[in-house]
Amino acid sequence: MKTHPTEDILDAVVIGTGAGGAPLLARLAMAGLNVVALEAGKFWKATDDFATDERTQDFLFWNDERLSAGQDPIAFGRNNSGTGVGGSTLHYTAYTPRVQPDDLRLRTDFGVGEDWPLDYHTDIEPYYDELESFLGVSGPASYPWGPARKTSYRYGPLPVNGAGRLMEKGCKELGIRTSPAANAALSAPQFQEGYGWRSACTNRGFCQAGCNNGAKASMDVTFIPLAIQHGAEVRAECLVTHFERDSQGRITGVVYVQHGVQKRQRCRHVFLCAGAVETPRLLLLNDLANRSQQVGRNLMAHTALQIWGEFDEPVFPWRGIPGAVISEDTHRPTDRAGGPADFVGGYLLQSIGVMPVTYASQMARGRGLWGASMQEAMSRYNHVAGINILGDCLPYAHNYLELSDEKDGRGLPKPRVFFSMGENEERLTSHANGLMRAIWEAAGARNVWAFPRSAHVIGTARMGTDPDRAVVDANGRSFDVPNLYICDNSIFPSALSVNPALTIMALSLRTADKFLKSERVKERGTPTLFH
């Protein structure tokens, strides 16, 4: 890997190497820029470090304490964050549905929430096409929701596991359409530039931990090796704490701590891609890019209720890709009379597999089981299947992130996150609860129980057109700091009723392209990932 002296003035520093940072890092390096990525976590080697053991992979999660407040406090750790080169993609489930165009028009369609300052067809769809080919997304030949695709998925869908088959059965009984889900995991081997051959998925079920054979398209086996091959440097175990600025307010250097030593990297531009908790925390620590007073505000989290049931037949919930089957018939759902539902937005349905330790911990929290009752319930683990939603969430004034008075192990203020569901989220969740229970009843489930949860912290540095109401413009550029760009799910104006990873990557490539065009970087022209 090419290295750069810290005293050199680099073209760009990228903070974070997850779905937001890694794609643009590769794009900038492919354009010939001198660029360094700073990552708080370690540089893991999947084949050596990602054991087939659920407990040993806790090191992949951002386990620093975050303070949760509000009526529906958000769980962190394994739920919403990751650490290591690759960020949260090291342990994401690789579920990669596309947004639908009306996801970007929530305020136009419903009169509440926020619209995106982007157009689906011109600003996002082309990057979906590019990403799905580059990552090797496996998906169905025909997908019944959203705009017709211009290109088919590169690979056919992964095998449907036990939970997926039961969801298909229950939905069919109720007249709900289903489809094999799009997953960024290979159903056939693929050669990856800068990495080598990635193997096909072996269905070992460890997607929510680390994939050790490269089948899952995490950033460490896709964009990171591509970036390194084209001259980018990735510095691991580097926690950014401060920014140096000149008299015009431009950032001139990034200050970080590596192995207990404070260092500084001089640069011309900064791309902040640390996620919807660490990005606003870093901005607030430095009183940066917050003239609008919107940093940390407008926090959202997907409502993600899970419904579990037990079945007569063996399910083996640890086998296969966790999210094997999807339905978007509830994208804009109706009530029992066939009219519009009594809430804004919608949700998707997906089948879910689960590893045993995760399932046991959820039963302890969700059902209060312990001791003999827990042992008895876990004896039926191989007959368990789950179904869940990923639902819209509106931005509210009462949901936000702030710096607390408590300090972490590094002496920095811990983030405190306030979250309470609004009436809209309560109604959406109630609608989904009834529907999912009906699906499982139709599939033959017994001992059905619910595990309420939230997923994906979103929206704490949102994009927009009005600098008084947003932190960055439509290209991810700060309104206040001309050489600062933000690219992660903190800039989402709305939650979207789909998993965010693919859209974060699309915005990352778009931000890089807009930056390269604005800076007139033409050493190699505008790079593309896949031909």
Short mmCIF file of C-alpha atoms in Angstrom, two decimals:
data_model
loop_
_atom_site.label_atom_id
_atom_site.label_comp_id
_atom_site.label_asym_id
_atom_site.label_seq_id
_atom_site.Cartn_x
_atom_site.Cartn_y
_atom_site.Cartn_z
CA MET A 1 0.00 0.00 0.00
CA LYS A 2 1.26 3.43 -0.92
CA THR A 3 1.96 5.70 2.07
CA HIS A 4 1.99 9.48 2.37
CA PRO A 5 4.00 11.60 4.82
CA THR A 6 1.72 13.48 7.22
CA GLU A 7 3.46 16.74 6.33
CA ASP A 8 2.39 16.42 2.69
CA ILE A 9 -0.71 18.37 1.68
CA LEU A 10 -3.00 15.67 0.33
CA ASP A 11 -5.85 16.23 -2.09
CA ALA A 12 -8.30 14.66 0.35
CA VAL A 13 -8.71 12.90 3.67
CA VAL A 14 -11.64 10.48 4.01
CA ILE A 15 -12.84 9.82 7.57
CA GLY A 16 -14.47 6.39 7.81
CA THR A 17 -14.26 3.38 5.50
CA GLY A 18 -17.81 2.02 5.50
CA ALA A 19 -20.51 2.31 2.85
CA GLY A 20 -20.06 6.08 2.72
CA GLY A 21 -16.27 6.38 2.78
CA ALA A 22 -14.96 3.39 0.84
CA PRO A 23 -16.68 3.95 -2.54
CA LEU A 24 -15.64 7.58 -2.83
CA LEU A 25 -12.13 6.70 -1.61
CA ALA A 26 -11.82 4.34 -4.57
CA ARG A 27 -13.35 6.87 -6.97
CA LEU A 28 -10.95 9.63 -5.90
CA ALA A 29 -7.93 7.33 -6.08
CA MET A 30 -8.96 6.11 -9.54
CA ALA A 31 -9.06 9.75 -10.65
CA GLY A 32 -5.41 10.14 -9.64
CA LEU A 33 -5.83 12.07 -6.38
CA ASN A 34 -3.52 11.64 -3.41
CA VAL A 35 -5.95 10.48 -0.76
CA VAL A 36 -5.79 8.90 2.70
CA ALA A 37 -8.59 7.22 4.66
CA LEU A 38 -8.60 7.36 8.46
CA GLU A 39 -10.42 4.50 10.19
CA ALA A 40 -10.96 4.23 13.95
CA GLY A 41 -11.00 0.42 13.87
CA LYS A 42 -8.48 -2.19 12.93
CA PHE A 43 -7.64 -3.63 9.53
CA TRP A 44 -9.00 -7.15 9.84
CA LYS A 45 -8.18 -10.09 7.62
CA ALA A 46 -11.42 -11.93 7.04
CA THR A 47 -9.92 -15.38 6.42
CA ASP A 48 -7.97 -15.25 9.68
CA ASP A 49 -10.09 -13.08 12.00
CA PHE A 50 -13.72 -13.94 11.22
CA ALA A 51 -14.28 -17.25 12.98
CA THR A 52 -17.48 -19.24 12.67
CA ASP A 53 -18.33 -18.38 16.25
CA GLU A 54 -20.94 -15.77 17.11
CA ARG A 55 -19.41 -14.57 20.38
CA THR A 56 -15.88 -14.10 19.08
CA GLN A 57 -16.94 -11.49 16.53
CA ASP A 58 -18.10 -8.81 18.97
CA PHE A 59 -14.95 -6.88 18.04
CA LEU A 60 -16.68 -5.85 14.79
CA PHE A 61 -19.18 -3.63 16.62
CA TRP A 62 -18.67 -0.06 17.84
CA ASN A 63 -18.82 -0.97 21.52
CA ASP A 64 -17.93 2.42 23.02
CA GLU A 65 -20.76 3.48 25.29
CA ARG A 66 -23.42 5.67 23.72
CA LEU A 67 -26.10 7.06 25.97
CA SER A 68 -29.67 6.29 24.89
CA ALA A 69 -32.58 8.40 26.06
CA GLY A 70 -36.22 9.03 25.21
CA GLN A 71 -39.32 6.86 25.46
CA ASP A 72 -37.99 4.33 22.94
CA PRO A 73 -34.22 4.36 23.53
CA ILE A 74 -32.14 2.92 20.68
CA ALA A 75 -29.86 -0.04 21.28
CA PHE A 76 -26.36 0.40 19.88
CA GLY A 77 -23.38 -1.94 19.69
CA ARG A 78 -24.20 -4.71 17.24
CA ASN A 79 -27.45 -3.02 16.23
CA ASN A 80 -26.30 0.18 14.61
CA SER A 81 -22.57 0.51 14.21
CA GLY A 82 -19.32 -1.16 13.23
CA THR A 83 -15.62 -0.69 13.67
CA GLY A 84 -12.80 -1.77 11.43
CA VAL A 85 -11.78 -1.10 7.84
CA GLY A 86 -15.12 -1.62 6.11
CA GLY A 87 -17.23 -0.11 8.90
CA SER A 88 -20.71 -1.49 9.46
CA THR A 89 -20.57 -3.42 6.18
CA LEU A 90 -18.38 -5.94 8.00
CA HIS A 91 -21.51 -7.11 9.82
CA TYR A 92 -24.42 -5.85 7.70
CA THR A 93 -26.76 -8.50 6.37
CA ALA A 94 -26.04 -7.48 2.74
CA TYR A 95 -29.73 -6.76 2.16
CA THR A 96 -29.72 -4.31 -0.76
CA PRO A 97 -33.19 -3.31 -1.98
CA ARG A 98 -33.47 -0.10 -3.98
CA VAL A 99 -35.53 2.86 -2.86
CA GLN A 100 -38.62 3.64 -4.87
CA PRO A 101 -38.96 7.11 -6.44
CA ASP A 102 -41.74 8.17 -4.08
CA ASP A 103 -39.45 7.48 -1.10
CA LEU A 104 -37.75 10.74 -2.06
CA ARG A 105 -41.05 12.71 -2.12
CA LEU A 106 -42.53 12.13 1.31
CA ARG A 107 -43.43 15.76 1.91
CA THR A 108 -44.84 16.21 -1.60
CA ASP A 109 -47.03 13.13 -1.24
CA PHE A 110 -48.07 13.39 2.42
CA GLY A 111 -47.47 17.00 3.47
CA VAL A 112 -45.06 16.07 6.29
CA GLY A 113 -41.45 15.00 6.53
CA GLU A 114 -38.88 16.13 3.98
CA ASP A 115 -38.29 15.66 0.26
CA TRP A 116 -34.85 14.81 -1.09
CA PRO A 117 -33.17 17.42 -3.33
CA LEU A 118 -32.43 14.61 -5.78
CA ASP A 119 -34.17 12.83 -8.64
CA TYR A 120 -34.35 9.06 -8.50
CA HIS A 121 -33.82 8.43 -12.21
CA THR A 122 -30.97 10.87 -12.85
CA ASP A 123 -29.20 11.05 -9.49
CA ILE A 124 -29.50 7.59 -7.92
CA GLU A 125 -30.61 4.89 -10.37
CA PRO A 126 -27.45 4.97 -12.55
CA TYR A 127 -25.33 4.36 -9.47
CA TYR A 128 -27.53 1.45 -8.39
CA ASP A 129 -26.87 -0.16 -11.77
CA GLU A 130 -23.14 0.36 -11.43
CA LEU A 131 -22.97 -0.82 -7.83
CA GLU A 132 -25.00 -3.97 -8.28
CA SER A 133 -22.67 -5.13 -11.04
CA PHE A 134 -19.49 -4.20 -9.18
CA LEU A 135 -20.55 -5.72 -5.86
CA GLY A 136 -22.02 -8.84 -7.43
CA VAL A 137 -25.56 -8.47 -6.07
CA SER A 138 -27.61 -11.66 -6.35
CA GLY A 139 -31.28 -11.16 -7.11
CA PRO A 140 -34.38 -12.33 -8.97
CA ALA A 141 -34.83 -12.21 -12.73
CA SER A 142 -38.06 -10.28 -12.27
CA TYR A 143 -38.82 -7.94 -9.36
CA PRO A 144 -42.46 -6.85 -9.01
CA TRP A 145 -42.04 -3.46 -7.28
CA GLY A 146 -40.62 -0.12 -8.32
CA PRO A 147 -39.48 1.08 -11.77
CA ALA A 148 -38.52 -1.53 -14.34
CA ARG A 149 -34.81 -2.22 -14.14
CA LYS A 150 -32.53 -1.25 -17.02
CA THR A 151 -30.20 -4.15 -16.23
CA SER A 152 -30.77 -7.53 -14.62
CA TYR A 153 -28.95 -8.64 -11.51
CA ARG A 154 -25.59 -10.10 -12.37
CA TYR A 155 -26.31 -13.32 -10.47
CA GLY A 156 -29.41 -15.29 -9.67
CA PRO A 157 -30.83 -15.23 -6.14
CA LEU A 158 -29.28 -17.07 -3.22
CA PRO A 159 -31.07 -20.19 -1.95
CA VAL A 160 -34.18 -19.44 0.09
CA ASN A 161 -33.75 -20.68 3.66
CA GLY A 162 -36.33 -22.12 6.03
CA ALA A 163 -37.66 -18.79 7.29
CA GLY A 164 -37.98 -17.54 3.72
CA ARG A 165 -39.98 -20.57 2.62
CA LEU A 166 -42.37 -20.15 5.54
CA MET A 167 -42.84 -16.46 4.76
CA GLU A 168 -43.61 -17.38 1.15
CA LYS A 169 -46.18 -19.91 2.37
CA GLY A 170 -47.94 -17.52 4.74
CA CYS A 171 -47.96 -14.62 2.29
CA LYS A 172 -49.37 -16.80 -0.49
CA GLU A 173 -52.29 -17.74 1.76
CA LEU A 174 -53.04 -14.03 2.27
CA GLY A 175 -52.51 -12.94 -1.34
CA ILE A 176 -49.32 -11.01 -0.58
CA ARG A 177 -46.65 -11.08 -3.28
CA THR A 178 -43.12 -12.11 -2.35
CA SER A 179 -39.78 -12.30 -4.14
CA PRO A 180 -36.31 -13.61 -3.44
CA ALA A 181 -34.45 -10.64 -2.02
CA ALA A 182 -31.55 -8.76 -3.55
CA ASN A 183 -28.45 -9.46 -1.48
CA ALA A 184 -24.90 -8.21 -1.92
CA ALA A 185 -23.58 -11.73 -1.54
CA LEU A 186 -22.40 -13.90 -4.40
CA SER A 187 -24.35 -16.88 -5.67
CA ALA A 188 -21.39 -17.59 -8.00
CA PRO A 189 -17.67 -16.76 -7.72
CA GLN A 190 -16.54 -13.34 -8.91
CA PHE A 191 -13.13 -11.81 -9.58
CA GLN A 192 -12.76 -8.50 -7.74
CA GLU A 193 -10.17 -5.99 -8.96
CA GLY A 194 -7.55 -5.39 -6.30
CA TYR A 195 -8.71 -8.37 -4.23
CA GLY A 196 -8.84 -11.48 -6.38
CA TRP A 197 -11.48 -14.17 -6.48
CA ARG A 198 -14.40 -13.91 -4.09
CA SER A 199 -16.08 -17.23 -3.39
CA ALA A 200 -19.76 -17.96 -3.70
CA CYS A 201 -21.83 -17.89 -0.52
CA THR A 202 -21.64 -21.14 1.45
CA ASN A 203 -24.85 -20.38 3.41
CA ARG A 204 -23.07 -20.53 6.76
CA GLY A 205 -25.37 -17.78 8.03
CA PHE A 206 -22.78 -15.46 9.57
CA CYS A 207 -23.72 -12.40 7.52
CA GLN A 208 -24.57 -10.43 10.67
CA ALA A 209 -21.04 -11.09 11.80
CA GLY A 210 -18.03 -11.27 9.51
CA CYS A 211 -18.01 -13.22 6.23
CA ASN A 212 -14.73 -15.13 6.06
CA ASN A 213 -14.72 -16.19 2.41
CA GLY A 214 -15.41 -12.88 0.67
CA ALA A 215 -18.86 -13.83 -0.60
CA LYS A 216 -20.52 -10.89 1.15
CA ALA A 217 -19.75 -7.56 -0.53
CA SER A 218 -18.36 -5.73 2.48
CA MET A 219 -16.07 -2.81 1.76
CA ASP A 220 -12.93 -4.69 2.84
CA VAL A 221 -13.20 -7.06 -0.14
CA THR A 222 -14.60 -4.64 -2.73
CA PHE A 223 -13.91 -0.90 -2.62
CA ILE A 224 -11.01 -0.85 -0.16
CA PRO A 225 -8.68 -3.13 -2.19
CA LEU A 226 -9.69 -1.26 -5.35
CA ALA A 227 -8.78 2.05 -3.70
CA ILE A 228 -5.45 0.70 -2.46
CA GLN A 229 -4.61 -0.68 -5.90
CA HIS A 230 -5.07 2.81 -7.33
CA GLY A 231 -2.83 4.50 -4.77
CA ALA A 232 -5.02 5.28 -1.76
CA GLU A 233 -3.62 4.83 1.73
CA VAL A 234 -5.79 3.38 4.50
CA ARG A 235 -4.64 4.16 8.04
CA ALA A 236 -6.32 1.95 10.61
CA GLU A 237 -6.77 2.61 14.34
CA CYS A 238 -6.88 6.37 13.76
CA LEU A 239 -9.58 8.22 15.71
CA VAL A 240 -10.16 11.76 14.43
CA THR A 241 -10.65 14.36 17.16
CA HIS A 242 -10.10 17.84 15.68
CA PHE A 243 -9.79 19.92 12.54
CA GLU A 244 -7.36 22.74 11.83
CA ARG A 245 -8.74 25.67 9.82
CA ASP A 246 -7.45 28.78 8.11
CA SER A 247 -8.74 32.35 8.38
CA GLN A 248 -11.35 31.67 5.65
CA GLY A 249 -12.76 28.72 7.58
CA ARG A 250 -11.38 26.03 5.27
CA ILE A 251 -10.04 22.86 6.83
CA THR A 252 -6.26 22.64 6.45
CA GLY A 253 -5.51 19.61 8.61
CA VAL A 254 -7.13 16.63 10.32
CA VAL A 255 -5.93 15.78 13.84
CA TYR A 256 -6.22 12.18 14.96
CA VAL A 257 -4.91 9.77 17.58
CA GLN A 258 -3.20 6.54 16.57
CA HIS A 259 -1.91 4.13 19.23
CA GLY A 260 -2.03 6.90 21.83
CA VAL A 261 -0.04 9.38 19.71
CA GLN A 262 -1.65 12.55 18.34
CA LYS A 263 -0.93 13.15 14.67
CA ARG A 264 -1.98 15.59 11.97
CA GLN A 265 -2.58 15.13 8.26
CA ARG A 266 -2.58 18.25 6.09
CA CYS A 267 -5.09 18.27 3.25
CA ARG A 268 -7.09 20.33 0.77
CA HIS A 269 -10.46 18.60 1.24
CA VAL A 270 -12.17 16.42 3.85
CA PHE A 271 -14.87 13.79 3.34
CA LEU A 272 -16.57 12.94 6.64
CA CYS A 273 -18.17 9.48 6.45
CA ALA A 274 -18.27 8.32 10.07
CA GLY A 275 -21.97 7.43 10.35
CA ALA A 276 -25.03 9.11 11.81
CA VAL A 277 -23.66 9.09 15.37
CA GLU A 278 -19.94 9.74 15.01
CA THR A 279 -20.31 12.29 12.20
CA PRO A 280 -22.49 14.72 14.21
CA ARG A 281 -20.47 14.04 17.35
CA LEU A 282 -17.26 15.08 15.58
CA LEU A 283 -18.93 18.18 14.13
CA LEU A 284 -20.32 19.18 17.54
CA LEU A 285 -16.96 18.59 19.22
CA ASN A 286 -15.42 21.06 16.80
CA ASP A 287 -18.38 23.47 16.54
CA LEU A 288 -18.20 22.91 12.81
CA ALA A 289 -20.71 23.19 9.94
CA ASN A 290 -23.54 24.04 12.30
CA ARG A 291 -24.68 27.56 11.43
CA SER A 292 -28.12 26.05 10.77
CA GLN A 293 -28.15 24.43 14.23
CA GLN A 294 -29.24 21.23 12.48
CA VAL A 295 -26.21 19.07 13.33
CA GLY A 296 -27.48 16.24 15.50
CA ARG A 297 -31.11 17.18 14.80
CA ASN A 298 -33.78 15.38 12.71
CA LEU A 299 -32.64 12.00 13.99
CA MET A 300 -34.63 9.06 12.66
CA ALA A 301 -34.50 5.28 13.07
CA HIS A 302 -36.33 2.63 11.09
CA THR A 303 -39.08 0.93 12.99
CA ALA A 304 -38.06 -2.72 12.74
CA LEU A 305 -40.51 -4.88 14.68
CA GLN A 306 -39.73 -8.61 14.57
CA ILE A 307 -42.33 -11.38 14.91
CA TRP A 308 -41.04 -14.82 15.88
CA GLY A 309 -42.84 -18.15 15.80
CA GLU A 310 -42.18 -21.86 16.21
CA PHE A 311 -43.05 -24.45 13.57
CA ASP A 312 -43.50 -28.21 13.48
CA GLU A 313 -40.95 -28.68 10.72
CA PRO A 314 -37.24 -27.98 11.24
CA VAL A 315 -36.27 -24.47 10.13
CA PHE A 316 -32.56 -24.30 11.06
CA PRO A 317 -32.62 -20.49 11.42
CA TRP A 318 -28.82 -20.24 11.34
CA ARG A 319 -28.61 -21.45 7.74
CA GLY A 320 -28.42 -19.26 4.67
CA ILE A 321 -28.56 -15.54 4.02
CA PRO A 322 -30.65 -14.05 6.88
CA GLY A 323 -32.91 -11.94 4.65
CA ALA A 324 -33.86 -14.37 1.91
CA VAL A 325 -37.39 -13.21 0.98
CA ILE A 326 -38.91 -9.75 0.63
CA SER A 327 -42.30 -8.18 0.02
CA GLU A 328 -42.92 -4.53 -0.82
CA ASP A 329 -46.69 -4.88 -1.12
CA THR A 330 -46.76 -2.76 2.04
CA HIS A 331 -44.68 0.05 0.53
CA ARG A 332 -47.83 2.22 0.52
CA PRO A 333 -50.27 -0.04 2.36
CA THR A 334 -54.04 0.11 2.69
CA ASP A 335 -56.38 -0.38 5.61
CA ARG A 336 -58.82 -3.29 5.93
CA ALA A 337 -61.37 -1.48 3.80
CA GLY A 338 -58.87 -0.98 0.99
CA GLY A 339 -58.32 2.73 1.57
CA PRO A 340 -55.03 4.43 2.44
CA ALA A 341 -53.49 3.40 5.75
CA ASP A 342 -53.68 5.89 8.63
CA PHE A 343 -49.97 6.71 8.59
CA VAL A 344 -47.35 8.34 6.40
CA GLY A 345 -45.02 6.22 4.26
CA GLY A 346 -44.79 2.47 4.47
CA TYR A 347 -42.58 -0.50 5.13
CA LEU A 348 -41.11 -3.64 3.62
CA LEU A 349 -41.44 -7.18 4.92
CA GLN A 350 -38.52 -9.59 5.07
CA SER A 351 -37.83 -13.04 6.40
CA ILE A 352 -35.06 -13.26 8.98
CA GLY A 353 -32.73 -15.97 10.12
CA VAL A 354 -30.94 -15.65 13.44
CA MET A 355 -27.89 -17.01 15.23
CA PRO A 356 -28.49 -18.71 18.63
CA VAL A 357 -26.78 -16.20 20.94
CA THR A 358 -28.60 -13.30 19.29
CA TYR A 359 -31.94 -15.11 19.57
CA ALA A 360 -31.36 -15.99 23.23
CA SER A 361 -30.45 -12.40 24.09
CA GLN A 362 -33.59 -11.14 22.37
CA MET A 363 -35.76 -13.60 24.30
CA ALA A 364 -34.16 -12.49 27.56
CA ARG A 365 -34.93 -8.85 26.78
CA GLY A 366 -38.19 -9.27 24.87
CA ARG A 367 -39.83 -12.09 26.85
CA GLY A 368 -38.01 -11.88 30.18
CA LEU A 369 -36.92 -15.52 29.95
CA TRP A 370 -34.12 -16.80 32.16
CA GLY A 371 -32.82 -20.04 33.65
CA ALA A 372 -34.93 -23.13 33.07
CA SER A 373 -37.54 -21.28 31.01
CA MET A 374 -34.81 -19.98 28.70
CA GLN A 375 -33.31 -23.45 28.34
CA GLU A 376 -36.71 -24.90 27.50
CA ALA A 377 -37.39 -22.21 24.87
CA MET A 378 -33.92 -22.58 23.33
CA SER A 379 -34.45 -26.34 23.00
CA ARG A 380 -36.88 -25.41 20.18
CA TYR A 381 -34.41 -23.04 18.49
CA ASN A 382 -34.09 -25.13 15.32
CA HIS A 383 -37.85 -24.77 14.76
CA VAL A 384 -37.85 -20.95 14.97
CA ALA A 385 -38.42 -18.48 12.13
CA GLY A 386 -38.75 -14.73 12.05
CA ILE A 387 -40.29 -12.04 9.90
CA ASN A 388 -39.77 -8.32 10.33
CA ILE A 389 -40.36 -4.91 8.86
CA LEU A 390 -38.24 -1.94 7.94
CA GLY A 391 -40.49 1.07 8.20
CA ASP A 392 -40.48 4.81 7.64
CA CYS A 393 -39.80 7.25 10.44
CA LEU A 394 -40.48 10.98 10.40
CA PRO A 395 -38.04 13.60 11.71
CA TYR A 396 -39.17 15.17 14.99
CA ALA A 397 -37.75 17.96 17.13
CA HIS A 398 -37.68 15.62 20.13
CA ASN A 399 -35.32 13.16 18.43
CA TYR A 400 -31.73 14.34 18.37
CA LEU A 401 -28.11 13.72 19.35
CA GLU A 402 -26.14 15.89 21.75
CA LEU A 403 -22.81 15.78 23.59
CA SER A 404 -23.17 14.60 27.18
CA ASP A 405 -21.13 15.62 30.22
CA GLU A 406 -19.85 12.05 30.57
CA LYS A 407 -16.47 11.28 29.00
CA ASP A 408 -15.44 8.12 27.19
CA GLY A 409 -12.16 6.27 27.59
CA ARG A 410 -10.46 8.78 25.30
CA GLY A 411 -11.60 11.75 27.33
CA LEU A 412 -14.19 12.85 24.75
CA PRO A 413 -17.86 13.57 25.54
CA LYS A 414 -20.11 10.58 24.95
CA PRO A 415 -22.98 11.10 22.53
CA ARG A 416 -26.46 11.07 24.04
CA VAL A 417 -29.21 10.03 21.61
CA PHE A 418 -32.85 10.91 22.29
CA PHE A 419 -35.45 8.84 20.46
CA SER A 420 -39.19 8.42 20.91
CA MET A 421 -41.56 7.10 18.29
CA GLY A 422 -44.25 9.47 17.13
CA GLU A 423 -47.89 8.63 16.54
CA ASN A 424 -47.10 7.89 12.90
CA GLU A 425 -44.53 5.24 13.78
CA GLU A 426 -46.85 3.71 16.38
CA ARG A 427 -49.64 3.37 13.79
CA LEU A 428 -47.27 1.94 11.17
CA THR A 429 -45.90 -0.60 13.64
CA SER A 430 -49.40 -1.60 14.75
CA HIS A 431 -50.42 -2.17 11.13
CA ALA A 432 -47.35 -4.33 10.53
CA ASN A 433 -47.78 -6.25 13.77
CA GLY A 434 -51.24 -7.41 12.79
CA LEU A 435 -50.17 -8.33 9.27
CA MET A 436 -47.07 -10.26 10.29
CA ARG A 437 -48.98 -12.23 12.91
CA ALA A 438 -51.53 -13.14 10.24
CA ILE A 439 -48.74 -14.30 7.92
CA TRP A 440 -47.26 -16.54 10.59
CA GLU A 441 -50.68 -17.88 11.56
CA ALA A 442 -51.28 -18.78 7.90
CA ALA A 443 -47.86 -20.48 7.80
CA GLY A 444 -48.67 -22.61 10.85
CA ALA A 445 -46.73 -20.84 13.59
CA ARG A 446 -47.33 -21.28 17.31
CA ASN A 447 -45.86 -19.53 20.38
CA VAL A 448 -45.75 -16.29 18.38
CA TRP A 449 -44.13 -13.31 20.09
CA ALA A 450 -42.95 -9.82 19.16
CA PHE A 451 -39.60 -8.14 19.63
CA PRO A 452 -39.89 -4.34 19.18
CA ARG A 453 -36.74 -2.68 17.94
CA SER A 454 -35.31 0.17 15.88
CA ALA A 455 -32.57 -0.04 13.29
CA HIS A 456 -30.31 2.33 11.33
CA VAL A 457 -29.78 5.73 12.94
CA ILE A 458 -30.38 8.28 10.18
CA GLY A 459 -30.54 11.97 9.43
CA THR A 460 -28.34 13.90 11.88
CA ALA A 461 -26.67 16.14 9.25
CA ARG A 462 -29.28 16.24 6.55
CA MET A 463 -28.97 17.48 2.97
CA GLY A 464 -31.21 20.14 1.52
CA THR A 465 -31.42 23.31 -0.52
CA ASP A 466 -31.87 25.78 2.34
CA PRO A 467 -28.70 26.43 4.39
CA ASP A 468 -30.89 27.51 7.32
CA ARG A 469 -32.55 24.07 7.48
CA ALA A 470 -29.84 21.68 6.32
CA VAL A 471 -26.16 20.92 6.90
CA VAL A 472 -25.05 19.99 3.37
CA ASP A 473 -26.28 20.64 -0.16
CA ALA A 474 -27.50 18.05 -2.65
CA ASN A 475 -23.89 17.08 -3.44
CA GLY A 476 -22.96 16.49 0.18
CA ARG A 477 -20.97 19.71 0.46
CA SER A 478 -21.17 21.69 3.70
CA PHE A 479 -22.94 25.02 3.42
CA ASP A 480 -20.54 26.47 5.99
CA VAL A 481 -17.15 24.88 5.24
CA PRO A 482 -16.38 24.95 1.50
CA ASN A 483 -13.90 22.05 1.50
CA LEU A 484 -15.90 19.72 3.76
CA TYR A 485 -18.18 16.99 2.36
CA ILE A 486 -20.34 14.60 4.37
CA CYS A 487 -21.36 11.24 2.99
CA ASP A 488 -23.17 8.66 5.11
CA ASN A 489 -26.74 8.10 6.29
CA SER A 490 -26.55 11.21 8.46
CA ILE A 491 -27.36 13.29 5.35
CA PHE A 492 -30.61 11.43 4.51
CA PRO A 493 -33.56 13.90 4.65
CA SER A 494 -35.96 11.00 5.26
CA ALA A 495 -35.55 7.50 6.60
CA LEU A 496 -36.60 5.61 3.44
CA SER A 497 -38.51 2.35 3.85
CA VAL A 498 -35.56 0.20 2.74
CA ASN A 499 -32.18 -0.78 4.15
CA PRO A 500 -29.79 2.14 3.65
CA ALA A 501 -26.47 0.53 2.59
CA LEU A 502 -26.94 0.51 -1.20
CA THR A 503 -28.24 4.10 -1.17
CA ILE A 504 -25.31 5.27 0.98
CA MET A 505 -22.93 3.75 -1.58
CA ALA A 506 -24.81 5.38 -4.46
CA LEU A 507 -24.58 8.79 -2.78
CA SER A 508 -20.90 8.16 -2.10
CA LEU A 509 -20.12 7.62 -5.78
CA ARG A 510 -22.31 10.56 -6.77
CA THR A 511 -20.60 12.86 -4.26
CA ALA A 512 -17.20 11.80 -5.57
CA ASP A 513 -18.26 12.44 -9.18
CA LYS A 514 -19.72 15.86 -8.35
CA PHE A 515 -16.56 16.77 -6.46
CA LEU A 516 -14.29 15.64 -9.29
CA LYS A 517 -16.32 17.63 -11.77
CA SER A 518 -16.38 20.76 -9.62
CA GLU A 519 -12.65 20.58 -8.97
CA ARG A 520 -12.01 19.87 -12.65
CA VAL A 521 -9.95 16.81 -11.87
CA LYS A 522 -9.25 15.31 -15.28
CA GLU A 523 -6.05 13.32 -14.85
CA ARG A 524 -7.84 10.13 -15.86
CA GLY A 525 -11.32 11.35 -16.60
CA THR A 526 -14.33 10.19 -14.62
CA PRO A 527 -13.66 6.60 -13.51
CA THR A 528 -16.20 3.81 -13.53
CA LEU A 529 -16.16 0.67 -11.46
CA PHE A 530 -17.34 -2.02 -13.78
CA HIS A 531 -17.32 -2.78 -17.48
#
